[in-house]
Amino acid sequence: MFFLDRLDLDRRFRLLRREFEGRGVSEELRGWSFDSPPVEPPSRSVLFSVSELAGRYCESMRDIYLRRVLNVKPPPSVKMARGVVLHVVNREVLSIVKRLLFSGGVKCGSELVESLLPMTGSVVDRAISEAEGLLASLGEDVRAQLKGEASAFFRFLSVQAAARVDQVISKYPHSDVDSIVSIAVPPVVERKVDGSLVGLSRELSVDIYTPFNAIADLKTGEVREFHPYAATGYALAIEAEEGIPIDFGFVIYVKIEGPRFVPSFRLRYFVIGDELRREFLELRDEAYQVVSVGRDPGKPSKCPDYCPYYTVCKGERI
Ligand code: SF4
């Protein structure tokens, strides 16, 4: 991504590769082993989204029961809206940069940034409307807050993209636009994958898919223990669909705060090893049990107040 430092990534992946060589991944836990347990899903008629399984706020899986059996959606929150808005901005920047470079109207970084910055308002408005379409109308104060964060994110990414383009042109002065795009613009963002072979949705969207046999998940909230599960689910789906190994995952946490509103990033890297794979598959099978039995599994001993269903379960507003 425009905000990932290539050298830093290379260093991290060298370490991860070493770890991977020591541990490996069992063949039976690769996504392409979808026709035998433990990867084979208990049923292919119930397909789960990765976030549904990976967002393990609730230990007893009552969230799955509420969503799938009672059809109760978690009430929209600012956190959810922020997640959608920043994901849209991230996706939009990439496609606009590619469009501008391929159109031939932009030849270097300074021209790119001059073209991008005036688009801030329209991209941010699109991102806010997408979030409102998916969740619910936002109050004026929330909208203003998210607009500020999204504008800061867009401007930051625009400047980074422009710098990247100039670095590539400076290093390879005779490169054509295709090469510039392939080196300066990060690999695929929001890559679609059919996860149905492993019991996941038919149209999963992987945040970032890199040539390192790795996938990344962008998060806009706090760091949670269970976040590596999402990359694990996507890895199994890609392996099943494409038959290529996905060995590494990383979670990118983005935070945009005052006074400067320059986004800060925190990265978490890991090998998608046997343990994570087994745990994710167990979650999938357990979720299937909850749905097929259709009985309330009850509340866990402790409900975190950041659980998206907290107000629902607390007030039993069902
Ligand atoms: S509020 Fe508690 S019971 Fe309800 S879904 Fe969240 S963790 Fe589970």
Short mmCIF file of C-alpha atoms and ligand atoms in Angstrom, two decimals:
data_model
loop_
_atom_site.label_atom_id
_atom_site.label_comp_id
_atom_site.label_asym_id
_atom_site.label_seq_id
_atom_site.Cartn_x
_atom_site.Cartn_y
_atom_site.Cartn_z
CA MET A 1 0.00 0.00 0.00
CA PHE A 2 1.09 3.60 -0.42
CA PHE A 3 1.70 3.76 3.30
CA LEU A 4 3.76 0.60 3.57
CA ASP A 5 7.49 0.97 3.41
CA ARG A 6 8.89 -1.57 0.97
CA LEU A 7 12.18 -1.96 2.81
CA ASP A 8 10.43 -2.46 6.10
CA LEU A 9 8.15 -5.03 4.49
CA ASP A 10 11.11 -6.89 3.00
CA ARG A 11 12.78 -7.07 6.40
CA ARG A 12 9.64 -8.30 8.12
CA PHE A 13 9.02 -10.94 5.47
CA ARG A 14 12.57 -12.20 5.75
CA LEU A 15 11.91 -12.86 9.44
CA LEU A 16 8.53 -14.40 8.75
CA ARG A 17 9.99 -16.68 6.10
CA ARG A 18 12.50 -17.95 8.61
CA GLU A 19 9.70 -18.65 11.06
CA PHE A 20 7.69 -20.31 8.31
CA GLU A 21 10.59 -22.57 7.30
CA GLY A 22 10.79 -23.82 10.88
CA ARG A 23 7.08 -24.52 11.18
CA GLY A 24 5.57 -25.01 7.74
CA VAL A 25 1.88 -25.55 7.17
CA SER A 26 0.27 -28.99 7.15
CA GLU A 27 -1.08 -30.02 3.78
CA GLU A 28 -4.41 -31.03 5.34
CA LEU A 29 -4.87 -27.44 6.55
CA ARG A 30 -4.34 -25.75 3.21
CA GLY A 31 -7.45 -24.33 1.56
CA TRP A 32 -7.02 -26.66 -1.40
CA SER A 33 -7.77 -29.62 0.89
CA PHE A 34 -11.40 -28.47 0.82
CA ASP A 35 -12.71 -31.94 0.05
CA SER A 36 -11.61 -33.54 3.29
CA PRO A 37 -11.78 -32.58 6.97
CA PRO A 38 -10.81 -30.41 8.73
CA VAL A 39 -10.98 -27.89 5.85
CA GLU A 40 -14.12 -29.41 4.32
CA PRO A 41 -17.06 -27.41 5.69
CA PRO A 42 -19.89 -29.19 7.53
CA SER A 43 -22.21 -27.81 4.86
CA ARG A 44 -21.91 -25.63 1.79
CA SER A 45 -25.48 -24.43 2.09
CA VAL A 46 -24.65 -22.05 4.96
CA LEU A 47 -21.88 -19.68 3.95
CA PHE A 48 -20.36 -17.27 6.44
CA SER A 49 -18.64 -13.98 5.84
CA VAL A 50 -15.07 -13.86 7.11
CA SER A 51 -15.85 -10.93 9.41
CA GLU A 52 -18.77 -12.81 10.94
CA LEU A 53 -16.48 -15.65 12.00
CA ALA A 54 -13.35 -13.64 12.66
CA GLY A 55 -14.94 -10.84 14.72
CA ARG A 56 -14.85 -12.89 17.90
CA TYR A 57 -16.21 -10.38 20.34
CA CYS A 58 -18.58 -13.00 21.70
CA GLU A 59 -17.11 -16.18 23.16
CA SER A 60 -20.40 -18.07 23.18
CA MET A 61 -21.24 -17.15 19.56
CA ARG A 62 -24.49 -15.53 20.55
CA ASP A 63 -23.74 -12.91 17.89
CA ILE A 64 -24.04 -15.64 15.24
CA TYR A 65 -27.34 -16.75 16.75
CA LEU A 66 -28.67 -13.17 16.79
CA ARG A 67 -27.63 -12.45 13.23
CA ARG A 68 -28.35 -15.75 11.56
CA VAL A 69 -31.26 -17.23 13.52
CA LEU A 70 -33.10 -14.14 14.78
CA ASN A 71 -31.99 -11.94 11.88
CA VAL A 72 -30.92 -9.10 14.17
CA LYS A 73 -28.25 -6.80 12.80
CA PRO A 74 -25.92 -4.98 15.19
CA PRO A 75 -26.96 -1.34 15.58
CA PRO A 76 -24.80 0.94 13.37
CA SER A 77 -22.05 2.76 15.19
CA VAL A 78 -19.48 5.46 14.46
CA LYS A 79 -16.79 2.75 14.49
CA MET A 80 -18.53 0.79 11.75
CA ALA A 81 -19.07 3.93 9.68
CA ARG A 82 -15.41 4.89 10.08
CA GLY A 83 -14.37 1.44 8.90
CA VAL A 84 -16.44 1.71 5.73
CA VAL A 85 -15.41 5.30 4.99
CA LEU A 86 -11.67 4.71 5.31
CA HIS A 87 -11.83 1.49 3.28
CA VAL A 88 -13.62 3.34 0.48
CA VAL A 89 -11.05 6.16 0.52
CA ASN A 90 -8.23 3.62 0.36
CA ARG A 91 -9.84 1.85 -2.61
CA GLU A 92 -10.70 5.09 -4.42
CA VAL A 93 -7.19 6.55 -4.19
CA LEU A 94 -5.74 3.49 -5.84
CA SER A 95 -8.16 3.41 -8.70
CA ILE A 96 -7.94 7.17 -9.33
CA VAL A 97 -4.13 7.09 -9.33
CA LYS A 98 -4.12 4.25 -11.86
CA ARG A 99 -6.71 6.02 -14.01
CA LEU A 100 -4.78 9.30 -14.01
CA LEU A 101 -1.49 7.64 -14.88
CA PHE A 102 -2.91 5.44 -17.63
CA SER A 103 -4.84 8.34 -19.16
CA GLY A 104 -1.50 9.99 -19.89
CA GLY A 105 -2.68 13.33 -18.51
CA VAL A 106 -0.38 13.01 -15.51
CA LYS A 107 3.34 12.43 -16.03
CA CYS A 108 4.98 12.85 -12.64
CA GLY A 109 4.32 13.02 -8.92
CA SER A 110 3.74 16.77 -8.67
CA GLU A 111 1.15 16.64 -11.45
CA LEU A 112 -0.44 13.66 -9.77
CA VAL A 113 -0.82 15.38 -6.41
CA GLU A 114 -2.17 18.52 -8.09
CA SER A 115 -4.82 16.42 -9.81
CA LEU A 116 -5.68 14.39 -6.73
CA LEU A 117 -6.06 17.02 -4.03
CA PRO A 118 -9.00 18.86 -5.64
CA MET A 119 -10.87 15.52 -5.67
CA THR A 120 -10.77 15.26 -1.87
CA GLY A 121 -14.32 16.53 -1.34
CA SER A 122 -15.96 14.31 -3.95
CA VAL A 123 -14.16 11.15 -2.82
CA VAL A 124 -15.00 11.82 0.82
CA ASP A 125 -18.67 12.48 -0.03
CA ARG A 126 -18.81 9.21 -1.94
CA ALA A 127 -17.27 7.36 0.99
CA ILE A 128 -19.77 8.88 3.45
CA SER A 129 -22.73 8.03 1.20
CA GLU A 130 -21.48 4.46 0.82
CA ALA A 131 -21.29 4.13 4.61
CA GLU A 132 -24.77 5.61 5.01
CA GLY A 133 -26.14 3.28 2.33
CA LEU A 134 -24.71 0.24 4.10
CA LEU A 135 -25.47 1.27 7.68
CA ALA A 136 -27.79 4.21 8.38
CA SER A 137 -27.90 8.00 8.06
CA LEU A 138 -25.22 9.65 10.13
CA GLY A 139 -25.83 12.59 12.43
CA GLU A 140 -24.29 15.92 11.45
CA ASP A 141 -21.57 15.79 14.10
CA VAL A 142 -20.54 12.24 13.20
CA ARG A 143 -20.55 13.10 9.54
CA ALA A 144 -18.34 16.16 10.15
CA GLN A 145 -15.92 14.11 12.23
CA LEU A 146 -15.66 11.34 9.62
CA LYS A 147 -15.33 13.87 6.82
CA GLY A 148 -12.33 15.39 8.59
CA GLU A 149 -10.68 12.00 9.07
CA ALA A 150 -11.42 10.81 5.55
CA SER A 151 -10.08 14.05 4.02
CA ALA A 152 -6.88 13.71 6.03
CA PHE A 153 -6.52 10.08 4.90
CA PHE A 154 -7.14 10.95 1.25
CA ARG A 155 -4.64 13.81 1.27
CA PHE A 156 -2.04 11.69 3.02
CA LEU A 157 -2.43 8.85 0.50
CA SER A 158 -2.32 11.31 -2.41
CA VAL A 159 0.99 12.76 -1.24
CA GLN A 160 2.44 9.27 -0.64
CA ALA A 161 1.30 8.10 -4.09
CA ALA A 162 2.87 11.14 -5.76
CA ALA A 163 6.15 10.58 -3.93
CA ARG A 164 6.14 6.90 -4.95
CA VAL A 165 5.60 7.77 -8.59
CA ASP A 166 8.47 10.27 -8.57
CA GLN A 167 10.78 7.78 -6.86
CA VAL A 168 10.09 5.21 -9.57
CA ILE A 169 10.57 7.73 -12.39
CA SER A 170 13.74 8.99 -10.78
CA LYS A 171 15.16 5.48 -10.50
CA TYR A 172 13.95 4.27 -13.90
CA PRO A 173 13.81 7.39 -16.12
CA HIS A 174 12.97 5.40 -19.24
CA SER A 175 10.14 3.34 -17.79
CA ASP A 176 6.76 3.36 -19.50
CA VAL A 177 3.51 4.03 -17.70
CA ASP A 178 2.76 0.34 -17.28
CA SER A 179 6.02 -0.21 -15.40
CA ILE A 180 5.53 2.90 -13.30
CA VAL A 181 2.09 1.72 -12.24
CA SER A 182 3.26 -1.82 -11.51
CA ILE A 183 6.14 -0.61 -9.32
CA ALA A 184 4.64 2.48 -7.69
CA VAL A 185 1.05 1.44 -7.24
CA PRO A 186 0.49 -1.29 -4.70
CA PRO A 187 -0.90 -4.69 -5.58
CA VAL A 188 -4.57 -5.43 -5.74
CA VAL A 189 -6.89 -3.88 -3.22
CA GLU A 190 -10.30 -5.35 -2.44
CA ARG A 191 -9.62 -8.50 -4.39
CA LYS A 192 -12.76 -10.61 -4.80
CA VAL A 193 -12.57 -14.27 -3.83
CA ASP A 194 -15.14 -17.05 -3.86
CA GLY A 195 -14.88 -18.70 -0.44
CA SER A 196 -17.74 -21.19 -0.90
CA LEU A 197 -15.44 -24.22 -1.20
CA VAL A 198 -14.42 -23.71 2.42
CA GLY A 199 -17.84 -22.63 3.72
CA LEU A 200 -17.30 -18.89 3.29
CA SER A 201 -19.23 -16.32 1.22
CA ARG A 202 -19.09 -16.40 -2.56
CA GLU A 203 -17.89 -12.84 -2.84
CA LEU A 204 -15.32 -12.16 -0.17
CA SER A 205 -13.31 -8.98 -0.50
CA VAL A 206 -9.67 -9.22 0.57
CA ASP A 207 -8.30 -5.82 1.60
CA ILE A 208 -4.84 -6.13 0.10
CA TYR A 209 -3.28 -9.01 -1.74
CA THR A 210 0.48 -8.80 -2.17
CA PRO A 211 3.11 -10.68 -4.18
CA PHE A 212 4.71 -11.91 -0.93
CA ASN A 213 2.20 -14.78 -0.60
CA ALA A 214 0.61 -12.54 1.95
CA ILE A 215 -2.64 -10.77 2.52
CA ALA A 216 -3.37 -7.75 4.63
CA ASP A 217 -6.42 -6.64 6.51
CA LEU A 218 -6.94 -2.94 7.16
CA LYS A 219 -8.42 -2.08 10.55
CA THR A 220 -9.59 1.28 11.74
CA GLY A 221 -10.31 0.47 15.37
CA GLU A 222 -8.44 -0.83 18.39
CA VAL A 223 -6.05 -3.77 18.35
CA ARG A 224 -7.88 -7.00 19.23
CA GLU A 225 -6.45 -10.45 19.87
CA PHE A 226 -8.70 -12.11 17.30
CA HIS A 227 -7.82 -9.93 14.30
CA PRO A 228 -5.45 -12.48 12.64
CA TYR A 229 -8.46 -14.76 12.07
CA ALA A 230 -9.68 -12.59 9.19
CA ALA A 231 -6.46 -13.02 7.20
CA THR A 232 -6.61 -16.74 8.00
CA GLY A 233 -10.10 -17.03 6.52
CA TYR A 234 -9.08 -15.17 3.36
CA ALA A 235 -5.94 -17.30 3.05
CA LEU A 236 -8.01 -20.52 3.13
CA ALA A 237 -10.43 -19.09 0.55
CA ILE A 238 -7.67 -18.01 -1.86
CA GLU A 239 -5.86 -21.32 -1.49
CA ALA A 240 -9.09 -23.19 -2.24
CA GLU A 241 -9.98 -21.08 -5.24
CA GLU A 242 -6.56 -20.59 -6.79
CA GLY A 243 -4.47 -23.42 -5.44
CA ILE A 244 -1.65 -21.08 -4.42
CA PRO A 245 -0.22 -20.96 -0.90
CA ILE A 246 -0.86 -17.94 1.31
CA ASP A 247 1.62 -18.20 4.14
CA PHE A 248 1.66 -14.76 5.73
CA GLY A 249 -0.82 -12.25 6.96
CA PHE A 250 -0.67 -8.80 8.37
CA VAL A 251 -3.10 -6.45 10.00
CA ILE A 252 -2.66 -2.75 9.34
CA TYR A 253 -4.16 -0.52 12.00
CA VAL A 254 -4.78 3.04 10.90
CA LYS A 255 -5.51 5.87 13.30
CA ILE A 256 -6.21 9.48 12.42
CA GLU A 257 -6.10 11.87 15.34
CA GLY A 258 -5.48 15.51 16.06
CA PRO A 259 -3.73 17.85 16.32
CA ARG A 260 -2.12 17.19 12.93
CA PHE A 261 -4.46 14.55 11.53
CA VAL A 262 -1.60 12.75 9.83
CA PRO A 263 -2.58 9.06 9.85
CA SER A 264 -0.45 6.73 11.91
CA PHE A 265 -0.08 3.02 11.21
CA ARG A 266 0.67 0.01 13.28
CA LEU A 267 1.42 -3.32 11.68
CA ARG A 268 1.04 -6.82 13.01
CA TYR A 269 2.70 -9.61 11.03
CA PHE A 270 2.21 -13.33 11.41
CA VAL A 271 2.60 -16.71 9.75
CA ILE A 272 -0.79 -18.20 8.90
CA GLY A 273 0.26 -21.45 10.50
CA ASP A 274 -1.51 -24.60 11.60
CA GLU A 275 -2.75 -23.23 14.88
CA LEU A 276 -4.51 -20.21 13.38
CA ARG A 277 -5.97 -22.36 10.63
CA ARG A 278 -7.33 -24.94 13.06
CA GLU A 279 -8.81 -22.26 15.29
CA PHE A 280 -10.50 -20.53 12.37
CA LEU A 281 -11.95 -23.81 11.06
CA GLU A 282 -13.23 -24.65 14.54
CA LEU A 283 -14.96 -21.26 14.68
CA ARG A 284 -16.58 -21.95 11.31
CA ASP A 285 -17.82 -25.39 12.42
CA GLU A 286 -19.05 -24.06 15.75
CA ALA A 287 -20.93 -21.24 13.99
CA TYR A 288 -22.53 -23.81 11.73
CA GLN A 289 -23.66 -25.77 14.78
CA VAL A 290 -25.26 -22.64 16.27
CA VAL A 291 -27.15 -21.97 13.04
CA SER A 292 -28.23 -25.55 12.39
CA VAL A 293 -29.42 -26.19 15.95
CA GLY A 294 -31.02 -22.72 16.12
CA ARG A 295 -30.88 -22.50 19.91
CA ASP A 296 -29.66 -19.49 21.90
CA PRO A 297 -26.17 -20.42 23.18
CA GLY A 298 -26.54 -17.84 26.01
CA LYS A 299 -24.21 -15.09 27.07
CA PRO A 300 -20.56 -15.69 27.92
CA SER A 301 -19.37 -14.97 31.47
CA LYS A 302 -18.30 -11.51 30.35
CA CYS A 303 -19.58 -9.32 27.52
CA PRO A 304 -17.05 -6.76 26.30
CA ASP A 305 -18.68 -3.34 26.07
CA TYR A 306 -17.18 -2.93 22.60
CA CYS A 307 -19.14 -5.91 21.28
CA PRO A 308 -21.32 -4.64 18.40
CA TYR A 309 -24.33 -6.37 20.00
CA TYR A 310 -23.71 -4.98 23.48
CA THR A 311 -26.74 -2.67 23.55
CA VAL A 312 -28.92 -5.39 22.02
CA CYS A 313 -28.00 -8.06 24.59
CA LYS A 314 -27.91 -5.66 27.50
CA GLY A 315 -31.35 -4.30 26.87
CA GLU A 316 -32.57 -7.43 25.05
CA ARG A 317 -33.92 -5.11 22.34
CA ILE A 318 -34.66 -7.96 19.97
S1 SF4 B 1 -23.21 -8.64 24.07
FE1 SF4 B 1 -22.40 -10.48 25.02
S2 SF4 B 1 -23.83 -12.11 24.51
FE2 SF4 B 1 -24.28 -10.41 23.19
S3 SF4 B 1 -23.17 -10.89 21.37
FE3 SF4 B 1 -21.86 -9.54 22.57
S4 SF4 B 1 -20.59 -10.85 23.85
FE4 SF4 B 1 -22.25 -12.10 22.99
#
